Amino acid sequence: MLDIKFEKTTAPKQKPIDESKLGFGQIFSDHMFLMDYDNGEWHDPRIVPFQDLCYSPGTAVFHYGCEIFEGLKAYRTAAGNVQLFRPIDNVRRMNDSAERLCLPQMNEDDMLQAIIEFTKVEADWVPHSEGTSLYLRPFLLGIDETLGVHTIKKAQFIIIGSPSGSYYPEGINPVKIMIETEDVRAVRGGTGYAKCGGNYAASTRAGHKAELKGYSQVLWLDGVEQKYIEEVGAMNVMFKIDGVVVTPKLIGSILPGITRRSCIELLKDKGIPVEERRISAEELFDALRAGKLEEAWGTGTAAVVSPIGELSFNGEKYTINDFKIGETTQWLYDTLTGMQWGKIADNKGWIVPVK
Ligand SMILES: *Cc1c(COP(=O)(O)O)cnc(C)c1O
């Protein structure tokens, strides 16, 4: 158990009145959680007023990208309670990411306690409107003050919260996705499975190029042969081909999404076959041309599921399911959001009540 010190803000901010204009990650709640690591141990867990952080320009994270993060949401139910969705999975993934980047890991119970305590303190910041949530961003950075490249000895674990708007204020609209054929995001043995800022930095160029062409995100191919489908920007990807849901297998280069895992479990419970395997772009487009690609969607905490209405590959455009959300995609969306916002019973043990 952590003994978390609490310094309450003396200058609470005005909470957003118009929840339809929240957007994502633009405003921050009143407090932040901090904990320091040095000499081989974590110490001084505390919740303090949200404030700027001050580091020497010689700090490791500025030079070598030793940073990892997580993303999860606190949801408000119709009864006014606040709850989290599978937070222990975020905790475990954070430790896996830390291991990959040689950042210090943390006791699972301690990290979970920090997330829950912080959410409790900020419970009033969880917005009330349909589809809104308090986005929680735990992150961990290496803060040794040296330009020497060494294993990190000093680190800081931080959690901030940002009230965020509905991802689909105008209803769920399918997105257009471009298959990236030049840049690659990750390779086996690299950091693809870790949630680290560096992966995002390396992905920006392709994302920017796609945006200029009117696509919302890129679909990555594997980094070795550039043949096999990996994932979309910040989402995992699933295809329904001839009644079977196919999703790329986790081989080290793909982020193991919690939404992905949840979708697979729900689909299997419902008796829909799921195959986690390699799938090439060629196989996908063969299925498309044969009329067997029934649905395609991305999965991630932000959007939950995001139907893909158009795929572009080497300049050719292909429409999926007449640019409409498919039946399975809609069912996954309704089931997951139903559990998250407490509209349907959680028979999986995924919901953690906070307040
Ligand atoms: C966070 C993330 C996902 C989605 O993971 P969830 O746990 O479902 O939110 C997918 N891909 C990348 C690259 C990510 O960073």
PDB file of C-alpha atoms and ligand atoms in Angstrom, residues 69 71 93 185 195 200 231-236 255-260 299-301, ligand 1:
ATOM      1  CA  PHE A  69       2.797   6.153 -21.180  1.00  0.00           C
ATOM      2  CA  GLY A  71      -4.142   5.910 -21.606  1.00  0.00           C
ATOM      3  CA  ARG A  93       1.290  -3.059 -19.968  1.00  0.00           C
ATOM      4  CA  ARG A 185       6.375   1.884 -37.529  1.00  0.00           C
ATOM      5  CA  LYS A 195       3.619   2.253 -25.430  1.00  0.00           C
ATOM      6  CA  TYR A 200       4.685   8.173 -32.028  1.00  0.00           C
ATOM      7  CA  GLU A 231      -2.172  -1.803 -36.991  1.00  0.00           C
ATOM      8  CA  VAL A 232      -3.661   1.653 -37.572  1.00  0.00           C
ATOM      9  CA  GLY A 233      -2.082   4.832 -36.110  1.00  0.00           C
ATOM     10  CA  ALA A 234      -3.167   4.478 -32.480  1.00  0.00           C
ATOM     11  CA  MET A 235      -5.560   1.565 -32.951  1.00  0.00           C
ATOM     12  CA  ASN A 236      -5.414  -2.150 -33.564  1.00  0.00           C
ATOM     13  CA  LEU A 255       0.731  -2.671 -29.505  1.00  0.00           C
ATOM     14  CA  PRO A 256      -1.277  -5.188 -27.456  1.00  0.00           C
ATOM     15  CA  GLY A 257      -4.459  -3.140 -27.137  1.00  0.00           C
ATOM     16  CA  ILE A 258      -6.839  -3.681 -24.246  1.00  0.00           C
ATOM     17  CA  THR A 259      -9.766  -2.870 -26.540  1.00  0.00           C
ATOM     18  CA  ARG A 260      -8.424  -5.464 -28.999  1.00  0.00           C
ATOM     19  CA  THR A 299      -9.991  -0.673 -31.812  1.00  0.00           C
ATOM     20  CA  GLY A 300      -8.604   1.598 -29.105  1.00  0.00           C
ATOM     21  CA  THR A 301      -9.517   3.312 -25.849  1.00  0.00           C
TER      22      THR A 301
HETATM   23  C1  LIG B   1      -2.677   2.651 -27.140  1.00  0.00           C
HETATM   24  C2  LIG B   1      -2.527   2.097 -28.509  1.00  0.00           C
HETATM   25  C3  LIG B   1      -3.456   1.210 -29.080  1.00  0.00           C
HETATM   26  C4  LIG B   1      -4.771   0.843 -28.423  1.00  0.00           C
HETATM   27  O1  LIG B   1      -4.658   0.249 -27.172  1.00  0.00           O
HETATM   28  P1  LIG B   1      -5.890   0.269 -26.163  1.00  0.00           P
HETATM   29  O2  LIG B   1      -5.356  -0.392 -24.956  1.00  0.00           O
HETATM   30  O3  LIG B   1      -6.977  -0.517 -26.812  1.00  0.00           O
HETATM   31  O4  LIG B   1      -6.268   1.686 -25.964  1.00  0.00           O
HETATM   32  C5  LIG B   1      -3.175   0.688 -30.336  1.00  0.00           C
HETATM   33  N1  LIG B   1      -2.052   1.025 -31.007  1.00  0.00           N
HETATM   34  C6  LIG B   1      -1.154   1.891 -30.500  1.00  0.00           C
HETATM   35  C7  LIG B   1       0.059   2.215 -31.274  1.00  0.00           C
HETATM   36  C8  LIG B   1      -1.356   2.455 -29.245  1.00  0.00           C
HETATM   37  O5  LIG B   1      -0.467   3.317 -28.745  1.00  0.00           O
END
